[in-house]
mmCIF file of C-alpha atoms and ligand atoms in Angstrom:
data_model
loop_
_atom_site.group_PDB
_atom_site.id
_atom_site.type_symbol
_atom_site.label_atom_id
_atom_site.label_comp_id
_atom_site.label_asym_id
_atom_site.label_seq_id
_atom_site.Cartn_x
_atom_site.Cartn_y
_atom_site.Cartn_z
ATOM 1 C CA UNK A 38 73.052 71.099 52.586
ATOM 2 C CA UNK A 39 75.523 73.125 54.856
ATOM 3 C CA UNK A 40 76.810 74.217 51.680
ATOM 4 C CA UNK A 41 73.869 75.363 50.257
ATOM 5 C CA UNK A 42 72.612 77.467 53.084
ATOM 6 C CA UNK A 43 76.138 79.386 53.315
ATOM 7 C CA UNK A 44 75.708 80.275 49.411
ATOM 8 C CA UNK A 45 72.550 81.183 50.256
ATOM 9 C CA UNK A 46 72.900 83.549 53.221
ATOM 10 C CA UNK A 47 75.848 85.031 51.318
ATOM 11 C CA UNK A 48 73.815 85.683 48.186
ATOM 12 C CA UNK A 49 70.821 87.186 50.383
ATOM 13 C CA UNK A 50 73.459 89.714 52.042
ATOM 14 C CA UNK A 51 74.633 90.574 48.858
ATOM 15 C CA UNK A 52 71.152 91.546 47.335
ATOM 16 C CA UNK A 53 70.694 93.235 51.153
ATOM 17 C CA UNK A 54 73.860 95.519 50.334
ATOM 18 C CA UNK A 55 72.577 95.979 46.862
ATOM 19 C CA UNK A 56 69.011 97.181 47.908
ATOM 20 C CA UNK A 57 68.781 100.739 47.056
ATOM 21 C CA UNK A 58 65.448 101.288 48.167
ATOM 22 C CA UNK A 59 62.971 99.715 50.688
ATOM 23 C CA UNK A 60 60.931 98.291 47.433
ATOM 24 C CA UNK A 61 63.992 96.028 46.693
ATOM 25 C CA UNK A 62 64.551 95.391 50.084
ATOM 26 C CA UNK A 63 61.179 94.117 50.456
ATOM 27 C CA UNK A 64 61.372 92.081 47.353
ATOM 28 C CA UNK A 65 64.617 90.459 48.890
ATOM 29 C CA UNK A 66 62.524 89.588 52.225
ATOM 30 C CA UNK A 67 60.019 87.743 50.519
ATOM 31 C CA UNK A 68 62.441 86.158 48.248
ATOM 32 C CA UNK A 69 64.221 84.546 50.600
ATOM 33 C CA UNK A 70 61.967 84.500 53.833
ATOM 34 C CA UNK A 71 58.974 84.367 52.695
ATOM 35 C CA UNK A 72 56.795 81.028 52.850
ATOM 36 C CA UNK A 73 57.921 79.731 49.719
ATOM 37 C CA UNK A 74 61.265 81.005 49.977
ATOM 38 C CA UNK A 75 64.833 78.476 50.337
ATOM 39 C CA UNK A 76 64.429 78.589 53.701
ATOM 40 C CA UNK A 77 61.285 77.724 54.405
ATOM 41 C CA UNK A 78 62.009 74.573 51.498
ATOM 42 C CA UNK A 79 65.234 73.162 53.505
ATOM 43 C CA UNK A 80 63.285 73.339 57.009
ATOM 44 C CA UNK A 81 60.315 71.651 55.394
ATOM 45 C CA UNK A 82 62.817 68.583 53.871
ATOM 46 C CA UNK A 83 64.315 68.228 57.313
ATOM 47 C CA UNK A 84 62.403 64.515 57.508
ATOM 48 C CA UNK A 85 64.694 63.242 54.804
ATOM 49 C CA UNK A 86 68.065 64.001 57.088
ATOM 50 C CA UNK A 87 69.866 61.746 59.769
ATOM 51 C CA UNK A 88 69.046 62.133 62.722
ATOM 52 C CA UNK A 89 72.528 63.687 63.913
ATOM 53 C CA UNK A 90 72.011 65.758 60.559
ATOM 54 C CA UNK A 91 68.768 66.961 61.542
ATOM 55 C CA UNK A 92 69.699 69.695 64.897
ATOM 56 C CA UNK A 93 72.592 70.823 62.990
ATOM 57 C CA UNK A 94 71.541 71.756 59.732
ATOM 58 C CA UNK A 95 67.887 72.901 61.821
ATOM 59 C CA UNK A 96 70.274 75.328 63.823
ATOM 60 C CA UNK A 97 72.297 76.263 60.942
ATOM 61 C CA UNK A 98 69.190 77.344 59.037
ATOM 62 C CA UNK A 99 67.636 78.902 61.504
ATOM 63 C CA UNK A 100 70.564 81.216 62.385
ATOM 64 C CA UNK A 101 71.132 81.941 58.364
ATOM 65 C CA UNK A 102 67.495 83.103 58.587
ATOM 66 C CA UNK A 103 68.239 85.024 61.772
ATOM 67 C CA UNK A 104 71.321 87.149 60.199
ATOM 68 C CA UNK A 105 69.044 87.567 56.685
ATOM 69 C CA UNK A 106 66.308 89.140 58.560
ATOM 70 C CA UNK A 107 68.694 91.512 60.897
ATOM 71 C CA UNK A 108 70.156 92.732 58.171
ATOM 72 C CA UNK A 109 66.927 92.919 55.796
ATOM 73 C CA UNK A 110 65.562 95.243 59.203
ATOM 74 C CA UNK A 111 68.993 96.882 59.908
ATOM 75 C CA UNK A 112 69.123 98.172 56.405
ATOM 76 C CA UNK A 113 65.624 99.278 56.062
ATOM 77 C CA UNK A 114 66.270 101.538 59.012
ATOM 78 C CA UNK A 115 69.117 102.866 57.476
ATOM 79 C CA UNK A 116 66.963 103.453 53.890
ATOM 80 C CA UNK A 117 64.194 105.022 56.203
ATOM 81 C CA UNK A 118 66.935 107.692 57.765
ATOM 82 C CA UNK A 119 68.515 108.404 54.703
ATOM 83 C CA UNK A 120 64.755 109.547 53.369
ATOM 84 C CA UNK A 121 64.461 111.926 55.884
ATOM 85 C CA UNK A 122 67.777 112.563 56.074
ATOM 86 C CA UNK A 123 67.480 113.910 51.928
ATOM 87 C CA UNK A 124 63.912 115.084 53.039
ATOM 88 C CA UNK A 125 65.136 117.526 55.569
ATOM 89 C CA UNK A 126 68.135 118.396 53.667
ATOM 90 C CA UNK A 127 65.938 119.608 50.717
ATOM 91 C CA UNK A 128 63.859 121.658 52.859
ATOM 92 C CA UNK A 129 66.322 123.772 54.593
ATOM 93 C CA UNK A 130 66.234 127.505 54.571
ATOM 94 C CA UNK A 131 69.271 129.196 54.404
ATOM 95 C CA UNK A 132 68.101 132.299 57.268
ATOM 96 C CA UNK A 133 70.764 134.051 56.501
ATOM 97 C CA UNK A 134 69.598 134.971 52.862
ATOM 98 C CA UNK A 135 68.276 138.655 52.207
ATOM 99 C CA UNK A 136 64.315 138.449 52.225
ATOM 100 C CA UNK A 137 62.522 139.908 48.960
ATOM 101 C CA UNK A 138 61.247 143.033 48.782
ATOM 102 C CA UNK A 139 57.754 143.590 49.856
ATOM 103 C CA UNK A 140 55.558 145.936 48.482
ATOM 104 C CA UNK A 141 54.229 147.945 50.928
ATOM 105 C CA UNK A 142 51.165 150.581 50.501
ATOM 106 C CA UNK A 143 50.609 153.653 51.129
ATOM 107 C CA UNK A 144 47.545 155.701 52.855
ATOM 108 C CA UNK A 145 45.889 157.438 50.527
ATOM 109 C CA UNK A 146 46.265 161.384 50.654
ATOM 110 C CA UNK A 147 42.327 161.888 51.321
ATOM 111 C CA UNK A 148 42.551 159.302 54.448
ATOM 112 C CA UNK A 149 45.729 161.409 55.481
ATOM 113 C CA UNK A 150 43.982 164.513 55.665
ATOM 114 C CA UNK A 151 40.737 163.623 57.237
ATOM 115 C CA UNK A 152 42.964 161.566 60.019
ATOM 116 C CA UNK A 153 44.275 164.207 60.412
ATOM 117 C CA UNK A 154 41.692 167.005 61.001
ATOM 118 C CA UNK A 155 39.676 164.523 62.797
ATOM 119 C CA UNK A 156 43.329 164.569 65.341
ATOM 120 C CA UNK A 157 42.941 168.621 65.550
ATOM 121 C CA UNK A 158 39.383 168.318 66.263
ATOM 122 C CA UNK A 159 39.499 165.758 68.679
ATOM 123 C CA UNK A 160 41.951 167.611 70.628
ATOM 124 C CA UNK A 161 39.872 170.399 70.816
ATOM 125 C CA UNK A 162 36.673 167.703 72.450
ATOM 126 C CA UNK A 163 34.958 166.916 69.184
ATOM 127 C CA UNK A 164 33.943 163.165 68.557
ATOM 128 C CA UNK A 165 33.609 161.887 64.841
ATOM 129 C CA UNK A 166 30.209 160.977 63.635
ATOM 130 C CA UNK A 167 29.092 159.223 60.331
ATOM 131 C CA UNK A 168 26.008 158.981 59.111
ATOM 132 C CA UNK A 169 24.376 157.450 55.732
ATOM 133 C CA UNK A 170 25.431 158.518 52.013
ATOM 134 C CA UNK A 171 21.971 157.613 51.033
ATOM 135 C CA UNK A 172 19.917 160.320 52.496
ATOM 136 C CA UNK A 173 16.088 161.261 52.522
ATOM 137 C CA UNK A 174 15.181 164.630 51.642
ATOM 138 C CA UNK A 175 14.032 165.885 54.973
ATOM 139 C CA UNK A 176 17.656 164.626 56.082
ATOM 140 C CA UNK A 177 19.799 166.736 53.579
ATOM 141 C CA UNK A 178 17.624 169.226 52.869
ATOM 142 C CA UNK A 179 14.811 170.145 55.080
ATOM 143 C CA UNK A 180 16.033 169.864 58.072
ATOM 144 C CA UNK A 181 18.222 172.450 57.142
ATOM 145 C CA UNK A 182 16.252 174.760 56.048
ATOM 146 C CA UNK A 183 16.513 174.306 52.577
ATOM 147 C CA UNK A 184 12.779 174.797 51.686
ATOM 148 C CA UNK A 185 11.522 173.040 48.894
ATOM 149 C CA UNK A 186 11.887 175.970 46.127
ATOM 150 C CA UNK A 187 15.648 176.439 46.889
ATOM 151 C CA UNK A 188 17.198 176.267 44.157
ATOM 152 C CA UNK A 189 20.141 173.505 45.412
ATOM 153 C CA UNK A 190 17.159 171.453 44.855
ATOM 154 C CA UNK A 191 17.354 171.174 41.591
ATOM 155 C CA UNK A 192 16.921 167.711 40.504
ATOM 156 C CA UNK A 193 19.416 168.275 38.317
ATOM 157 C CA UNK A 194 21.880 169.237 40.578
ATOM 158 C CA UNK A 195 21.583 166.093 42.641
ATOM 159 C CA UNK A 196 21.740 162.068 42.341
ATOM 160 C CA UNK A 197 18.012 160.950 43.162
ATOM 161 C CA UNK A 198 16.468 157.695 43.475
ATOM 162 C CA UNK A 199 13.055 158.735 43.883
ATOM 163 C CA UNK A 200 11.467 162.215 44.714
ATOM 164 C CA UNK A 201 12.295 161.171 48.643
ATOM 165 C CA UNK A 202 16.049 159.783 48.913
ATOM 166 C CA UNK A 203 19.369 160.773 46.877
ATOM 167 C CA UNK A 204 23.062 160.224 47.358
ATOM 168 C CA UNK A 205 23.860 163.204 50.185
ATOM 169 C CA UNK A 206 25.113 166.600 48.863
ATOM 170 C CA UNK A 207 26.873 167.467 51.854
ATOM 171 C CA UNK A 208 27.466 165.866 55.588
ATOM 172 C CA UNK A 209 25.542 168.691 57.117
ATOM 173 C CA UNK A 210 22.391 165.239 57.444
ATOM 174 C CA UNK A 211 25.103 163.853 59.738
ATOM 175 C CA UNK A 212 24.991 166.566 61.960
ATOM 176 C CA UNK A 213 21.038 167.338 62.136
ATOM 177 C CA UNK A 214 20.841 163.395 62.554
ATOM 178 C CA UNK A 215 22.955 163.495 65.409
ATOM 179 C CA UNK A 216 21.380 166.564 66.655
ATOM 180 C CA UNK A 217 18.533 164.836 66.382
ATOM 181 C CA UNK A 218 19.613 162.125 68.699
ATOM 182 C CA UNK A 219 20.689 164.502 71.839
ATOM 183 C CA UNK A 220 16.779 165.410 72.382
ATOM 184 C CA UNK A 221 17.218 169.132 72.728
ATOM 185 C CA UNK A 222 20.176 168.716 75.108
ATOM 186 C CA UNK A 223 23.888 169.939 74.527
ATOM 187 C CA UNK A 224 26.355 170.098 74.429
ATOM 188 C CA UNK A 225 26.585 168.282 70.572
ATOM 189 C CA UNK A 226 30.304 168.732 69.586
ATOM 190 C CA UNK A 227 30.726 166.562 66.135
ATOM 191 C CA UNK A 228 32.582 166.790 63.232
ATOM 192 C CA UNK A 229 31.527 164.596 60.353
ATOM 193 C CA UNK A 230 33.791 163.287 57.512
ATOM 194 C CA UNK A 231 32.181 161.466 54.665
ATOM 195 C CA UNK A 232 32.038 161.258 50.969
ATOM 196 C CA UNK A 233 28.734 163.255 49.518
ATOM 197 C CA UNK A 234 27.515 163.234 45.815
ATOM 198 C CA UNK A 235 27.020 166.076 43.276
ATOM 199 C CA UNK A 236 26.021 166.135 39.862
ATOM 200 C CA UNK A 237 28.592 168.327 38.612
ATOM 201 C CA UNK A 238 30.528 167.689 35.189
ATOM 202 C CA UNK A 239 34.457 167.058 36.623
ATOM 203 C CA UNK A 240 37.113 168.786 35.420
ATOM 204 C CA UNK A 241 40.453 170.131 37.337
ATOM 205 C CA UNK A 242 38.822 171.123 40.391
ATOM 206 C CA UNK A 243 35.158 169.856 40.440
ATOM 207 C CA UNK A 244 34.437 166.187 40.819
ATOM 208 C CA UNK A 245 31.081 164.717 41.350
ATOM 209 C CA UNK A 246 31.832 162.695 43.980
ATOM 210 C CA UNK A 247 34.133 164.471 46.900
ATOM 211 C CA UNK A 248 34.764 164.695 50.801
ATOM 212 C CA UNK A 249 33.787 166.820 53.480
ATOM 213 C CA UNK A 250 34.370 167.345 56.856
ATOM 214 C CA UNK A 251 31.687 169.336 58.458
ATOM 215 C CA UNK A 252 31.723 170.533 62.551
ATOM 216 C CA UNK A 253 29.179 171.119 64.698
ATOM 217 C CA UNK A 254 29.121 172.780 68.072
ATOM 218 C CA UNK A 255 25.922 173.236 69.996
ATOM 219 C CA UNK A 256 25.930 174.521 73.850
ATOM 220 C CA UNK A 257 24.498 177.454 75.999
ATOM 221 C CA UNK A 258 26.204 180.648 75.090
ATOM 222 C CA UNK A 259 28.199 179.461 71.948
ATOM 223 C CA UNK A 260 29.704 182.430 70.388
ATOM 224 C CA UNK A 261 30.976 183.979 66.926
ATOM 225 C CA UNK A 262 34.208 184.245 69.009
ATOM 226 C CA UNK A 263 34.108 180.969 69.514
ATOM 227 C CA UNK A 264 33.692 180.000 65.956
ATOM 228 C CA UNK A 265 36.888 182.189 65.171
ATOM 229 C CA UNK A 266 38.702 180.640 67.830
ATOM 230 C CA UNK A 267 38.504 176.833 66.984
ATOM 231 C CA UNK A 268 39.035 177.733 63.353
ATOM 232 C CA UNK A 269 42.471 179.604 64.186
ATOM 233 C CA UNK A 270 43.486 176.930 66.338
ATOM 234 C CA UNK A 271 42.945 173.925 63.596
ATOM 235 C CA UNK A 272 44.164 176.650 60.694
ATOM 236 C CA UNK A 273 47.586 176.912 62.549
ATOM 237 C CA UNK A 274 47.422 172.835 63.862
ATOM 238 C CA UNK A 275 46.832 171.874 59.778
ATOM 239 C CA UNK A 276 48.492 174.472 57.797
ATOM 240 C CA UNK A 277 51.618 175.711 60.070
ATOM 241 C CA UNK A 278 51.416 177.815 63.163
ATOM 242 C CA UNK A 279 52.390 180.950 61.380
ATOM 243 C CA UNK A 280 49.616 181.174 59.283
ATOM 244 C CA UNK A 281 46.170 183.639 60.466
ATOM 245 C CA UNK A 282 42.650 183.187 59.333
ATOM 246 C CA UNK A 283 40.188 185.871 58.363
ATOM 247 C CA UNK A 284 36.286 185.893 58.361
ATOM 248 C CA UNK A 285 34.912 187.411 55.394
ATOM 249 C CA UNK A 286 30.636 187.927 55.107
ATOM 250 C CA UNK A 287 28.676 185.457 53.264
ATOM 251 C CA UNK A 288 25.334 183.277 53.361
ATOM 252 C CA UNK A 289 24.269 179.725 53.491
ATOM 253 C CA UNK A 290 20.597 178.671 54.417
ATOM 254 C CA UNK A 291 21.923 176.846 57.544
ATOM 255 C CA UNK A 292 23.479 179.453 59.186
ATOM 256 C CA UNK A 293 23.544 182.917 60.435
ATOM 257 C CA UNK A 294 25.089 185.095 60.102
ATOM 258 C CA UNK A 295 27.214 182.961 57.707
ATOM 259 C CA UNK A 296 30.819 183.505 56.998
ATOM 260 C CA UNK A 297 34.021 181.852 54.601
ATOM 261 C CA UNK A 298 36.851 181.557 56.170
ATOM 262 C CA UNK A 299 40.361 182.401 54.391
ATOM 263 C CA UNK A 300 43.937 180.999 55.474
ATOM 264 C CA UNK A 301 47.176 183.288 54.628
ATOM 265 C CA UNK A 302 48.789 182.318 51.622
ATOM 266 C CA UNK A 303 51.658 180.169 53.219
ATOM 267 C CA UNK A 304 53.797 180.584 49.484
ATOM 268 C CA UNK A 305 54.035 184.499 50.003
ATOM 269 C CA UNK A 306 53.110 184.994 53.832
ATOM 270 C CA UNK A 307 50.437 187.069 52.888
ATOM 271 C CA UNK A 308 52.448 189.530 50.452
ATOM 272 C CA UNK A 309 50.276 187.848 47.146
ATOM 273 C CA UNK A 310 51.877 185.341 44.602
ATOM 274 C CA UNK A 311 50.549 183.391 41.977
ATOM 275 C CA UNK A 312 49.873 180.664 44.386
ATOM 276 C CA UNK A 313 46.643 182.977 46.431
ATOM 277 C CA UNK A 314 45.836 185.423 43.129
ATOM 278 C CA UNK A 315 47.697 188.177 44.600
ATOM 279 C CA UNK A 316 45.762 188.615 47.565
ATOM 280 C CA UNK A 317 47.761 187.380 50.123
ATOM 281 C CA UNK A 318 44.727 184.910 51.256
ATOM 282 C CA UNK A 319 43.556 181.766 50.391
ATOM 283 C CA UNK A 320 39.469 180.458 50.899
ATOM 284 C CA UNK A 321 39.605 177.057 52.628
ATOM 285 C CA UNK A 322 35.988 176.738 54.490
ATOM 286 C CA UNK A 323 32.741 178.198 54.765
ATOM 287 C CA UNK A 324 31.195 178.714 58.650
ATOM 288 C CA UNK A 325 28.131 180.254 60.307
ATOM 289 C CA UNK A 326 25.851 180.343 63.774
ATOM 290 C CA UNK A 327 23.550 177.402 63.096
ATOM 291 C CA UNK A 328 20.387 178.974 61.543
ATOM 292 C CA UNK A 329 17.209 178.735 65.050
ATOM 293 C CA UNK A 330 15.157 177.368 62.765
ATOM 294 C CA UNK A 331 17.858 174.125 62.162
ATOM 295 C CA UNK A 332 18.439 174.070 65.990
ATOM 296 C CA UNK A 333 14.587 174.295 66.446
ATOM 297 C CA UNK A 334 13.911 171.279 63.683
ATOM 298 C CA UNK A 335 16.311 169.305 65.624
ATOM 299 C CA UNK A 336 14.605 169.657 69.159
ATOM 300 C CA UNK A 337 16.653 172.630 69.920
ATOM 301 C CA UNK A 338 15.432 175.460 71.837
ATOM 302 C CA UNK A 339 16.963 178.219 69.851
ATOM 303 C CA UNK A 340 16.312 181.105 73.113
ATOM 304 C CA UNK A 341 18.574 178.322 75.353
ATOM 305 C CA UNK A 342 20.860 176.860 72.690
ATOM 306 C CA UNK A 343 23.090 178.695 70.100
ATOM 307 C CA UNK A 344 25.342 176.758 68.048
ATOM 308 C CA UNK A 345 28.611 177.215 65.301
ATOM 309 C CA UNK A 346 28.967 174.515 62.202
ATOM 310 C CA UNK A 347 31.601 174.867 59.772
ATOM 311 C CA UNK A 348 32.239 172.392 56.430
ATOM 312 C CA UNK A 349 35.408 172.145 54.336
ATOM 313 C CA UNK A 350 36.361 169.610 51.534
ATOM 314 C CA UNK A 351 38.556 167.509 52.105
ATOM 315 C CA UNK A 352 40.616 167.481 48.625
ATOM 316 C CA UNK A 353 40.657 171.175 48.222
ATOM 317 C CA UNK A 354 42.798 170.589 51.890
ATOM 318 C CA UNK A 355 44.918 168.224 50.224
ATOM 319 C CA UNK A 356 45.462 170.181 47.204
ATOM 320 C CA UNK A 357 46.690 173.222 48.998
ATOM 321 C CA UNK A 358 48.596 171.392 51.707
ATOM 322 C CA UNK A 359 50.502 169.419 48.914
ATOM 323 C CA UNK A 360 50.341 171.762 45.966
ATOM 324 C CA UNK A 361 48.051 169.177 43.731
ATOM 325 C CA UNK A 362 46.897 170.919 40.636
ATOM 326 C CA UNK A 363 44.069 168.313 39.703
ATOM 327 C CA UNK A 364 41.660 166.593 41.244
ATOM 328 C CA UNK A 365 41.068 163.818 39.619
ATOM 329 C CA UNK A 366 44.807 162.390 41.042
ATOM 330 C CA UNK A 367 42.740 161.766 44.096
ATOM 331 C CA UNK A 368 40.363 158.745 42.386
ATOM 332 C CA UNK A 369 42.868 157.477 39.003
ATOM 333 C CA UNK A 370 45.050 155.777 41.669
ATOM 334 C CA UNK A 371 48.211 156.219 39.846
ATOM 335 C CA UNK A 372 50.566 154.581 42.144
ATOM 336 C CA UNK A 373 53.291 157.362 40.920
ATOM 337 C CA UNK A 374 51.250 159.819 42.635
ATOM 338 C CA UNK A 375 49.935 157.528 45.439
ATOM 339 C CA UNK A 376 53.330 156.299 46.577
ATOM 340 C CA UNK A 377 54.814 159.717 47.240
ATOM 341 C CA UNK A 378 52.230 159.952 50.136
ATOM 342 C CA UNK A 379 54.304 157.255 52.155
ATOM 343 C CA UNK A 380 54.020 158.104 55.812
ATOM 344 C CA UNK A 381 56.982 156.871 58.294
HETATM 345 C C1 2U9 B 38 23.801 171.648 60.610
HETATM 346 C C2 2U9 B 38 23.882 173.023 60.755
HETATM 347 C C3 2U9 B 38 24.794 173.732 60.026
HETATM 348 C C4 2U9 B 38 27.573 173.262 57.765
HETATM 349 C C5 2U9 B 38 28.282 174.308 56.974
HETATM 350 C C6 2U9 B 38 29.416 175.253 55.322
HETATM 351 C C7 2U9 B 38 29.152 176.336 56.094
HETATM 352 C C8 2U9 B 38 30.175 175.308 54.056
HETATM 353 C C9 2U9 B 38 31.118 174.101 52.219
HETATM 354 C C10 2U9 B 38 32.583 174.212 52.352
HETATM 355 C C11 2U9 B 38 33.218 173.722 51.090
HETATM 356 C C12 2U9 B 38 30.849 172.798 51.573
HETATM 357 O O1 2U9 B 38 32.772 171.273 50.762
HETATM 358 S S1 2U9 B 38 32.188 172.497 50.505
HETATM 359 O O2 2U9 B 38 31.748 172.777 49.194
HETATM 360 N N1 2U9 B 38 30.425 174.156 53.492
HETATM 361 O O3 2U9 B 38 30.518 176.355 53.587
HETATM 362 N N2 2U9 B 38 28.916 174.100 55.847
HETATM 363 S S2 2U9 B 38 28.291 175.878 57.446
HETATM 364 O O4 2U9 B 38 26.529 173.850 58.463
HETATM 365 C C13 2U9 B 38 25.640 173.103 59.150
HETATM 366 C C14 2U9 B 38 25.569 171.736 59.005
HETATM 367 C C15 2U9 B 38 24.655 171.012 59.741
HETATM 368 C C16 2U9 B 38 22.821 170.851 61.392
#
């Protein structure tokens, strides 16, 4: 019996050693003590022994059953390290390793711009207003003084959805909205960016869909001065301090008197190159004195109130500021053209 137990333990440790994972392991632990295991049998037969017999071989089998299960459990902890041991070792991250590239975007030249008029015109005390690209007709017509036979009316010069609402020609609604808003008391000092709508066929410099950024100042005593005075100052903040502007005549129904507004050519400092047709200046906005009627149709009180607007677009900007010779670069989204617009 003695001898049996000893070959026993010594052929559980060996299957212990051999255990490569804690399946085998377990198998061994039931094998040998589990309730019908060898164990288990010899304790169960211990009636048949001597009685001097009996306590020793008890003892005996008891500690063989003792040393089986320490190491069945010693191991397992060992198997249960060594998994997370392998675990962790597979997941490590080597820090030190250069990171791939990301690719980063870029802002888009038309968000550049109007960021950055909407800086020059801030500085000056406008606020930014935006208003809806669906528009009513009273909105982007009416209201400012566009009278029903004018011919920028034209259904087919515009998107309509029904006789009463279209996709906004211009952001000048913006402005008469917000006018609107004030109840007849200034000052109103606005600009408004937005895209507007034409139906126009596109080609190198025409698109039908385009952005403008229209001002609007409206106080006691506003002046033509005035007018000249903020345009100079975000001519020379945009386009380069050495650069002048000049007024020339001209009419819009919204206005008057009405003006556009031309930049020196910043190729030939005003000598005339290819760049400004040979005359030295180059048309970036049209301008006015808001029209009494406009002011009035607002709530205005055009003896009290006298007012300036302005309204350039906002890829005819880009295209002179970076020399673009098409338009329609602005809405392919050719990355090759988009990424060289990277700001730091
Ligand atoms: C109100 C009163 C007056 C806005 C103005 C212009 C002159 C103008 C064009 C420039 C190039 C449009 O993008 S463009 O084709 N705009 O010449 N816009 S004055 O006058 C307003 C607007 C709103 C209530």
């Amino acid at each position: 019996m003695r001898e049996k137990l000893e070959a026993l333990r010594d052929e559980a440790l060996e299957k212990v050693k051999q255990a490569e994972d804690k399946k085998a392991l377990q198998e061994v632990r039931v094998a040998y003590l589990g309730k019908k295991g060898p164990i288990t049998e010899v304790l169960r037969g211990m009636g048949k022994l001597s009685a001097e017999e009996r306590p020793v071989i008890g003892q005996m089998a008891n500690d063989v059953r003792d040393v089986i299960k320490e190491q069945v459990d010693s191991k397992e902890s060992a198997l249960e390290e060594a998994a997370i041991e392998a675990q962790l070792a597979s997941e490590s991250i080597d820090v030190t390793l250069p990171g791939r590239p990301v690719q980063a975007g870029s802002t888009h030249p038309l968000t550049a711009v109007v960021e950055e008029v909407e800086d020059a015109f801030i500085g000056l005390g406008f606020s930014v207003a935006e208003g809806p690209e669906i528009e009513t007709d009273y909105y982007n017509f009416e209201a400012l003084n566009l009278p029903k036979d004018h011919p920028a009316r034209d259904m087919q010069d515009s998107f309509y959805f029904t006789e009463e609402l279209l996709l906004r020609t211009h952001t000048s609604p913006v402005q008469a909205r917000t006018m609107e808003r004030y109840q007849g008391k200034g000052p109103v000092k606005v600009i408004c960016p937005g895209k507007v709508f034409r139906r126009d066929d596109d080609d190198a410099t025409h698109s039908h869909q385009f952005m403008q950024i229209e001002g609007l100042y409206v106080d006691e005593n506003v002046r033509m001065s005035d007018l000249k005075g903020v345009l100079e100052t975000f001519a020379k903040s945009f386009f380069g301090a050495e650069r002048e502007i000049r007024l020339r005549p001209s009419f819009f129904p919204f206005t008057e008197p009405s003006v556009e507004v031309d930049v020196s050519c910043g190729m030939c400092g005003g000598h005339g190159c290819r760049i400004c047709k040979h005359s030295g200046w180059i048309e970036v906005l049209g301008a006015g004195m808001v029209h009494p009627r406009v002011l009035e149709m607002s709530g205005f009180d055009s003896t009290k109130y006298s007012g300036f607007a302005f309204g350039m677009g906002v890829e005819r900007l880009a295209m002179l500021k970076y020399d673009i010779d098409d338009i329609r670069h602005f809405y392919t989204n050719d990355v090759r053209f988009l990424a060289q617009f990277k700001r730091n």
